[in-house]
Amino acid sequence: MNNRLYVDLHVLQTVPPSCVNRDDTGSPKTAIYGGMTRARVSSQAWKRAMRVMFREELLQDEQVGQRTKKVLALLKEEMAALDGAEHADKLAMKALENAGLKLKAEDRDALFFISKSQLHALAVLAIEGNSDKNAYKQALRAHPSMDMILFGRMAASDPTLNYDAAAQVAHSISTHAVQNEYDYFTAVDDCSPEDNAGAGHLGIVEYNSATLYRYATVAVPELVRYLGKNDAIIAVRAFVDAFIRSMPTGKQNTFANRTLPDAVYITVRTDQPVNLCRAFEKAVEPTADGFVAASEQKLCSYAKQVYHDFVDEPAAAFTVGSGLEELALSMPRKEMLDALCDTITEMLTEDEVE
């Protein structure tokens, strides 16, 4: 199988006044790029939103894992569901230790990413009284969930349980300079006397608005390696769909900032992933028409320049929305997802034939 098959996602998306992703002081995250302050949304924030969409809408329960501090409790529940095992607490603790998760009694809530199939396999081994540590380790290596392979897993106590992420998600940055603003707000006490003019609460919320450039890439062969071809295609479709439609929930109730992209550019590459953020190293200048049209033009121009100077044009390309038709034919989202999956399936089949 060709080990160089990548799906690159480029998204331009405008968010209104909002605080999608905040730092430790409550301020919207920013970054200096091209010497200018840009709005920023961390990759972690958007990946979390994608995983929630996987679980709630796009994938089946057995296809998604759980990143949790409650692995011990989940294992005990699974054991109880199987046969109401006695001494489940002690057996579950021993099972995790046999698997390479060296949890101390006072530190049982270590964060770990585990699939339902892996939980079930561990529970069966523990109930059977199996003492083969290799069997427990194999139970945690086999049958990973789709989101586990997409986003990776790290086990500090045993690196052999790690999965390298098949997907990479960049921090989203605004295509233009931003300056954070402040909303001074008051809340009225409904039970206060009518002659009381004072507020029950005063506060300040920091926010900004931006047209973001968002980028992600997926290494398809890594998905095939762990999931098989059919499930790899399902994972790619879910990843692309979630990247397009998900939104981090920071201050969502305050700003109702749930938007969809202005334009999406998807490429299938057989050489290497290509992040096109350099298109916006020089910040887009404000105009009466806003930032979207100028951002779309800069993305088109820079992509063509990169294809001329450094790498080949993609093996296949698709756009959704308007403004990027210079790069590929525009089509509705669902039609694009079908075409993308058909293209990847065909390319994987060709590799098998060769």
CSV table of C-alpha atoms in Angstrom, one decimal:
chain,number,residue,atom,x,y,z
A,1,MET,CA,0.0,0.0,0.0
A,2,ASN,CA,1.2,3.5,-0.8
A,3,ASN,CA,2.2,5.1,2.5
A,4,ARG,CA,1.7,8.6,1.1
A,5,LEU,CA,-2.0,9.3,0.8
A,6,TYR,CA,-3.2,12.4,2.6
A,7,VAL,CA,-6.5,14.3,2.8
A,8,ASP,CA,-5.9,18.0,3.5
A,9,LEU,CA,-8.7,20.3,4.7
A,10,HIS,CA,-8.6,24.1,4.3
A,11,VAL,CA,-11.5,26.1,5.7
A,12,LEU,CA,-12.3,29.8,5.8
A,13,GLN,CA,-14.9,30.5,8.4
A,14,THR,CA,-16.2,33.7,9.9
A,15,VAL,CA,-17.3,33.9,13.5
A,16,PRO,CA,-19.2,37.0,14.9
A,17,PRO,CA,-18.3,38.6,18.3
A,18,SER,CA,-17.4,35.6,20.4
A,19,CYS,CA,-15.0,34.0,22.8
A,20,VAL,CA,-14.8,30.5,21.2
A,21,ASN,CA,-11.6,29.5,23.0
A,22,ARG,CA,-10.2,31.4,26.0
A,23,ASP,CA,-7.0,31.4,27.9
A,24,ASP,CA,-6.4,31.1,31.7
A,25,THR,CA,-7.5,34.8,32.2
A,26,GLY,CA,-10.7,34.3,30.3
A,27,SER,CA,-9.5,36.3,27.2
A,28,PRO,CA,-10.0,34.9,23.7
A,29,LYS,CA,-6.8,33.2,22.6
A,30,THR,CA,-4.6,35.1,20.2
A,31,ALA,CA,-1.3,34.6,18.4
A,32,ILE,CA,1.3,36.9,16.7
A,33,TYR,CA,1.6,35.9,13.0
A,34,GLY,CA,3.2,38.1,10.4
A,35,GLY,CA,3.9,40.7,13.1
A,36,MET,CA,0.1,41.2,13.7
A,37,THR,CA,-2.2,39.9,16.5
A,38,ARG,CA,-4.5,37.3,15.2
A,39,ALA,CA,-7.5,35.6,16.7
A,40,ARG,CA,-6.7,31.9,17.5
A,41,VAL,CA,-8.7,28.8,18.3
A,42,SER,CA,-6.5,26.0,19.6
A,43,SER,CA,-6.5,22.6,17.9
A,44,GLN,CA,-7.5,20.9,21.2
A,45,ALA,CA,-10.7,23.0,21.3
A,46,TRP,CA,-11.8,22.0,17.8
A,47,LYS,CA,-10.8,18.4,18.2
A,48,ARG,CA,-12.9,18.2,21.3
A,49,ALA,CA,-15.9,19.6,19.4
A,50,MET,CA,-15.2,17.0,16.6
A,51,ARG,CA,-15.2,14.1,19.0
A,52,VAL,CA,-18.5,15.3,20.5
A,53,MET,CA,-20.0,15.3,17.0
A,54,PHE,CA,-18.6,11.8,16.4
A,55,ARG,CA,-20.3,10.5,19.5
A,56,GLU,CA,-23.6,12.4,19.1
A,57,GLU,CA,-24.2,12.2,15.3
A,58,LEU,CA,-21.6,10.7,13.0
A,59,LEU,CA,-20.3,7.4,14.5
A,60,GLN,CA,-21.7,4.4,16.3
A,61,ASP,CA,-21.0,3.8,20.0
A,62,GLU,CA,-18.5,1.1,19.4
A,63,GLN,CA,-16.6,3.3,16.9
A,64,VAL,CA,-15.8,6.0,19.5
A,65,GLY,CA,-13.7,5.7,22.6
A,66,GLN,CA,-13.6,7.6,25.9
A,67,ARG,CA,-10.8,9.7,27.2
A,68,THR,CA,-11.4,9.7,30.9
A,69,LYS,CA,-10.1,9.5,34.4
A,70,LYS,CA,-12.7,6.9,35.3
A,71,VAL,CA,-11.2,3.9,33.5
A,72,LEU,CA,-11.2,1.8,36.7
A,73,ALA,CA,-14.9,2.6,37.3
A,74,LEU,CA,-15.7,1.8,33.7
A,75,LEU,CA,-13.9,-1.5,33.9
A,76,LYS,CA,-15.8,-2.5,37.1
A,77,GLU,CA,-19.1,-1.6,35.4
A,78,GLU,CA,-18.2,-3.8,32.4
A,79,MET,CA,-17.2,-6.7,34.7
A,80,ALA,CA,-20.5,-6.3,36.6
A,81,ALA,CA,-22.5,-6.3,33.4
A,82,LEU,CA,-20.8,-9.5,32.3
A,83,ASP,CA,-21.4,-11.7,35.3
A,84,GLY,CA,-21.6,-9.5,38.5
A,85,ALA,CA,-18.0,-10.4,39.3
A,86,GLU,CA,-17.2,-10.5,43.0
A,87,HIS,CA,-14.2,-8.4,44.2
A,88,ALA,CA,-14.5,-6.3,41.0
A,89,ASP,CA,-12.6,-3.4,42.6
A,90,LYS,CA,-9.5,-5.5,43.2
A,91,LEU,CA,-9.8,-7.5,40.0
A,92,ALA,CA,-10.2,-4.4,37.9
A,93,MET,CA,-7.2,-2.7,39.5
A,94,LYS,CA,-5.1,-5.8,38.9
A,95,ALA,CA,-6.2,-6.0,35.3
A,96,LEU,CA,-5.1,-2.4,34.6
A,97,GLU,CA,-1.7,-3.1,36.3
A,98,ASN,CA,-1.3,-6.2,34.2
A,99,ALA,CA,-2.0,-4.1,31.1
A,100,GLY,CA,0.8,-1.7,31.9
A,101,LEU,CA,-1.2,1.0,33.6
A,102,LYS,CA,0.6,1.3,36.9
A,103,LEU,CA,-2.0,3.1,38.9
A,104,LYS,CA,-1.4,3.7,42.6
A,105,ALA,CA,-4.3,3.3,45.0
A,106,GLU,CA,-4.4,7.1,45.6
A,107,ASP,CA,-4.1,7.9,41.9
A,108,ARG,CA,-6.8,5.7,40.3
A,109,ASP,CA,-8.1,8.5,38.2
A,110,ALA,CA,-5.3,8.7,35.7
A,111,LEU,CA,-6.5,10.1,32.3
A,112,PHE,CA,-6.6,7.4,29.6
A,113,PHE,CA,-8.1,6.9,26.2
A,114,ILE,CA,-9.9,3.5,25.8
A,115,SER,CA,-12.4,1.9,23.5
A,116,LYS,CA,-15.4,-0.1,24.4
A,117,SER,CA,-13.9,-3.2,22.8
A,118,GLN,CA,-10.8,-2.8,24.9
A,119,LEU,CA,-12.8,-2.4,28.1
A,120,HIS,CA,-14.7,-5.6,27.2
A,121,ALA,CA,-11.5,-7.6,26.5
A,122,LEU,CA,-9.9,-6.5,29.8
A,123,ALA,CA,-13.1,-7.4,31.7
A,124,VAL,CA,-13.2,-10.9,30.2
A,125,LEU,CA,-9.5,-11.6,31.0
A,126,ALA,CA,-10.0,-10.4,34.6
A,127,ILE,CA,-13.1,-12.5,35.2
A,128,GLU,CA,-11.4,-15.5,33.8
A,129,GLY,CA,-8.5,-15.0,36.2
A,130,ASN,CA,-6.0,-14.8,33.4
A,131,SER,CA,-2.6,-13.7,34.7
A,132,ASP,CA,-0.7,-13.4,31.4
A,133,LYS,CA,0.4,-9.7,31.2
A,134,ASN,CA,0.9,-10.0,27.5
A,135,ALA,CA,-2.7,-10.9,27.0
A,136,TYR,CA,-3.8,-7.8,28.9
A,137,LYS,CA,-1.4,-5.6,26.9
A,138,GLN,CA,-2.7,-7.1,23.7
A,139,ALA,CA,-6.2,-6.3,24.8
A,140,LEU,CA,-5.3,-2.6,25.1
A,141,ARG,CA,-3.5,-2.6,21.7
A,142,ALA,CA,-6.2,-4.4,19.7
A,143,HIS,CA,-9.5,-3.0,18.6
A,144,PRO,CA,-8.9,0.8,18.9
A,145,SER,CA,-11.7,3.2,18.3
A,146,MET,CA,-11.8,5.4,15.2
A,147,ASP,CA,-11.2,8.6,17.2
A,148,MET,CA,-8.3,7.0,19.1
A,149,ILE,CA,-6.5,6.4,15.8
A,150,LEU,CA,-7.4,9.8,14.4
A,151,PHE,CA,-6.2,11.7,17.5
A,152,GLY,CA,-3.7,9.3,19.0
A,153,ARG,CA,-3.2,7.9,22.5
A,154,MET,CA,-0.4,8.4,24.9
A,155,ALA,CA,0.2,6.2,28.0
A,156,ALA,CA,3.1,7.6,30.0
A,157,SER,CA,3.4,4.4,32.0
A,158,ASP,CA,3.8,2.2,29.0
A,159,PRO,CA,4.7,3.7,25.5
A,160,THR,CA,3.9,0.4,23.8
A,161,LEU,CA,0.2,1.3,24.3
A,162,ASN,CA,0.6,4.5,22.4
A,163,TYR,CA,-1.0,5.3,19.0
A,164,ASP,CA,0.5,8.0,16.8
A,165,ALA,CA,-2.3,10.3,15.6
A,166,ALA,CA,-3.3,9.7,12.0
A,167,ALA,CA,-4.7,13.3,11.9
A,168,GLN,CA,-3.1,16.6,12.6
A,169,VAL,CA,-5.2,19.8,13.3
A,170,ALA,CA,-3.6,23.2,13.2
A,171,HIS,CA,-4.5,26.1,15.5
A,172,SER,CA,-7.0,28.2,13.6
A,173,ILE,CA,-5.9,31.8,13.1
A,174,SER,CA,-7.6,34.9,11.7
A,175,THR,CA,-6.6,35.9,8.2
A,176,HIS,CA,-6.4,39.5,9.4
A,177,ALA,CA,-5.4,41.5,12.5
A,178,VAL,CA,-7.7,41.6,15.4
A,179,GLN,CA,-8.1,43.7,18.6
A,180,ASN,CA,-10.0,42.2,21.5
A,181,GLU,CA,-12.9,44.2,22.8
A,182,TYR,CA,-14.8,44.2,26.1
A,183,ASP,CA,-18.5,43.9,26.8
A,184,TYR,CA,-19.6,45.5,30.1
A,185,PHE,CA,-22.8,43.9,31.2
A,186,THR,CA,-25.3,44.1,34.0
A,187,ALA,CA,-27.8,41.6,35.4
A,188,VAL,CA,-31.0,42.8,37.2
A,189,ASP,CA,-32.3,41.1,40.3
A,190,ASP,CA,-35.9,40.2,39.5
A,191,CYS,CA,-36.9,40.4,43.1
A,192,SER,CA,-35.5,43.8,43.9
A,193,PRO,CA,-37.9,46.7,44.7
A,194,GLU,CA,-39.0,48.8,41.7
A,195,ASP,CA,-37.4,51.9,43.2
A,196,ASN,CA,-34.0,50.1,43.3
A,197,ALA,CA,-32.0,51.3,40.2
A,198,GLY,CA,-29.0,49.2,40.9
A,199,ALA,CA,-27.9,46.0,39.1
A,200,GLY,CA,-27.8,42.7,40.9
A,201,HIS,CA,-24.5,41.8,39.1
A,202,LEU,CA,-21.9,43.6,37.0
A,203,GLY,CA,-19.3,41.9,34.8
A,204,ILE,CA,-17.0,42.2,31.8
A,205,VAL,CA,-16.6,39.6,28.9
A,206,GLU,CA,-13.7,39.9,26.5
A,207,TYR,CA,-14.4,38.9,22.8
A,208,ASN,CA,-13.3,39.4,19.2
A,209,SER,CA,-14.7,38.5,15.8
A,210,ALA,CA,-12.7,37.0,12.9
A,211,THR,CA,-12.5,35.3,9.6
A,212,LEU,CA,-10.5,32.2,10.4
A,213,TYR,CA,-8.2,30.0,8.3
A,214,ARG,CA,-8.5,26.4,9.6
A,215,TYR,CA,-6.3,23.5,8.4
A,216,ALA,CA,-6.2,19.8,9.2
A,217,THR,CA,-4.7,16.7,7.5
A,218,VAL,CA,-5.3,13.0,7.7
A,219,ALA,CA,-2.9,10.2,6.8
A,220,VAL,CA,-5.1,7.6,5.3
A,221,PRO,CA,-2.6,4.7,5.4
A,222,GLU,CA,-2.4,5.0,9.2
A,223,LEU,CA,-6.2,4.6,9.4
A,224,VAL,CA,-6.1,1.6,7.1
A,225,ARG,CA,-3.3,0.0,9.1
A,226,TYR,CA,-5.3,-0.1,12.3
A,227,LEU,CA,-8.9,0.0,11.1
A,228,GLY,CA,-8.9,-1.7,7.7
A,229,LYS,CA,-10.0,-0.1,4.4
A,230,ASN,CA,-13.7,0.1,5.0
A,231,ASP,CA,-13.6,1.6,8.5
A,232,ALA,CA,-10.8,3.9,7.3
A,233,ILE,CA,-13.1,5.4,4.7
A,234,ILE,CA,-15.8,5.8,7.4
A,235,ALA,CA,-13.3,7.5,9.7
A,236,VAL,CA,-12.2,9.9,6.9
A,237,ARG,CA,-15.8,10.9,6.1
A,238,ALA,CA,-16.6,11.5,9.8
A,239,PHE,CA,-13.4,13.5,10.3
A,240,VAL,CA,-14.0,15.8,7.3
A,241,ASP,CA,-17.7,16.2,8.0
A,242,ALA,CA,-17.0,17.1,11.7
A,243,PHE,CA,-14.2,19.4,10.8
A,244,ILE,CA,-16.5,21.3,8.6
A,245,ARG,CA,-19.6,21.5,10.8
A,246,SER,CA,-18.4,21.3,14.4
A,247,MET,CA,-17.9,24.4,16.7
A,248,PRO,CA,-16.2,24.7,20.1
A,249,THR,CA,-18.7,25.6,22.7
A,250,GLY,CA,-16.8,28.3,24.6
A,251,LYS,CA,-19.3,31.1,25.7
A,252,GLN,CA,-21.8,29.7,23.2
A,253,ASN,CA,-24.8,30.8,25.4
A,254,THR,CA,-23.4,34.3,25.6
A,255,PHE,CA,-22.7,34.9,21.9
A,256,ALA,CA,-24.6,32.3,19.9
A,257,ASN,CA,-21.7,32.2,17.5
A,258,ARG,CA,-22.4,28.9,15.8
A,259,THR,CA,-21.5,29.5,12.2
A,260,LEU,CA,-20.7,27.3,9.2
A,261,PRO,CA,-17.7,27.8,6.8
A,262,ASP,CA,-17.7,30.4,4.1
A,263,ALA,CA,-15.6,28.2,1.8
A,264,VAL,CA,-14.0,24.7,2.1
A,265,TYR,CA,-11.1,23.3,0.0
A,266,ILE,CA,-10.4,19.6,0.2
A,267,THR,CA,-7.4,18.0,-1.5
A,268,VAL,CA,-6.1,14.4,-1.8
A,269,ARG,CA,-2.3,14.3,-2.0
A,270,THR,CA,0.1,11.5,-2.7
A,271,ASP,CA,3.3,13.4,-1.7
A,272,GLN,CA,2.9,15.3,1.5
A,273,PRO,CA,0.5,17.4,3.5
A,274,VAL,CA,0.6,21.2,2.6
A,275,ASN,CA,-0.6,23.8,5.1
A,276,LEU,CA,-1.5,27.0,3.1
A,277,CYS,CA,-1.4,29.4,6.1
A,278,ARG,CA,1.4,31.4,4.3
A,279,ALA,CA,-1.4,32.9,2.2
A,280,PHE,CA,-2.2,35.1,5.3
A,281,GLU,CA,1.3,35.9,6.6
A,282,LYS,CA,0.5,39.4,5.4
A,283,ALA,CA,-2.7,40.2,7.1
A,284,VAL,CA,-5.8,40.8,4.9
A,285,GLU,CA,-6.7,44.5,5.0
A,286,PRO,CA,-10.2,45.5,6.1
A,287,THR,CA,-12.5,46.6,3.2
A,288,ALA,CA,-16.1,47.6,2.8
A,289,ASP,CA,-16.7,44.0,1.6
A,290,GLY,CA,-15.3,42.5,4.7
A,291,PHE,CA,-12.5,39.9,4.9
A,292,VAL,CA,-14.0,36.8,3.3
A,293,ALA,CA,-13.7,37.6,-0.4
A,294,ALA,CA,-10.1,38.9,0.0
A,295,SER,CA,-9.2,35.8,2.0
A,296,GLU,CA,-10.6,33.5,-0.6
A,297,GLN,CA,-8.6,35.2,-3.3
A,298,LYS,CA,-5.4,35.1,-1.3
A,299,LEU,CA,-5.9,31.4,-0.6
A,300,CYS,CA,-6.4,30.7,-4.3
A,301,SER,CA,-3.4,32.7,-5.4
A,302,TYR,CA,-1.0,31.2,-2.8
A,303,ALA,CA,-2.2,27.6,-3.5
A,304,LYS,CA,-1.4,28.1,-7.2
A,305,GLN,CA,2.0,29.5,-6.4
A,306,VAL,CA,2.9,26.6,-4.1
A,307,TYR,CA,1.8,24.1,-6.8
A,308,HIS,CA,3.9,25.9,-9.4
A,309,ASP,CA,7.0,26.3,-7.2
A,310,PHE,CA,7.2,23.4,-4.8
A,311,VAL,CA,4.8,20.5,-5.1
A,312,ASP,CA,2.5,18.9,-7.7
A,313,GLU,CA,-1.2,19.8,-7.8
A,314,PRO,CA,-3.3,17.5,-5.7
A,315,ALA,CA,-4.4,14.1,-7.1
A,316,ALA,CA,-8.0,15.3,-6.5
A,317,ALA,CA,-9.6,18.4,-5.1
A,318,PHE,CA,-13.1,19.6,-4.1
A,319,THR,CA,-14.6,22.8,-2.9
A,320,VAL,CA,-17.8,23.6,-1.0
A,321,GLY,CA,-19.2,27.1,-1.0
A,322,SER,CA,-18.3,29.9,-3.3
A,323,GLY,CA,-15.1,31.8,-3.9
A,324,LEU,CA,-12.6,28.9,-4.4
A,325,GLU,CA,-13.8,27.7,-7.8
A,326,GLU,CA,-10.4,28.6,-9.3
A,327,LEU,CA,-9.0,25.6,-7.3
A,328,ALA,CA,-11.8,23.0,-7.9
A,329,LEU,CA,-15.4,22.4,-8.8
A,330,SER,CA,-17.8,23.5,-6.1
A,331,MET,CA,-20.4,21.1,-4.9
A,332,PRO,CA,-22.8,20.6,-1.9
A,333,ARG,CA,-21.2,19.1,1.3
A,334,LYS,CA,-22.8,15.7,1.1
A,335,GLU,CA,-22.0,15.4,-2.6
A,336,MET,CA,-18.4,16.3,-1.8
A,337,LEU,CA,-18.2,13.7,1.0
A,338,ASP,CA,-19.4,11.0,-1.4
A,339,ALA,CA,-17.0,12.1,-4.1
A,340,LEU,CA,-14.1,12.2,-1.7
A,341,CYS,CA,-14.8,8.7,-0.3
A,342,ASP,CA,-15.2,7.3,-3.8
A,343,THR,CA,-11.8,8.8,-4.8
A,344,ILE,CA,-10.0,7.4,-1.7
A,345,THR,CA,-11.7,4.0,-2.2
A,346,GLU,CA,-10.5,3.9,-5.8
A,347,MET,CA,-7.0,4.9,-4.9
A,348,LEU,CA,-6.7,2.3,-2.1
A,349,THR,CA,-8.1,-0.4,-4.5
A,350,GLU,CA,-5.6,0.5,-7.1
A,351,ASP,CA,-2.8,0.1,-4.5
A,352,GLU,CA,-4.1,-3.4,-3.7
A,353,VAL,CA,-4.1,-4.4,-7.3
A,354,GLU,CA,-0.6,-3.2,-7.8
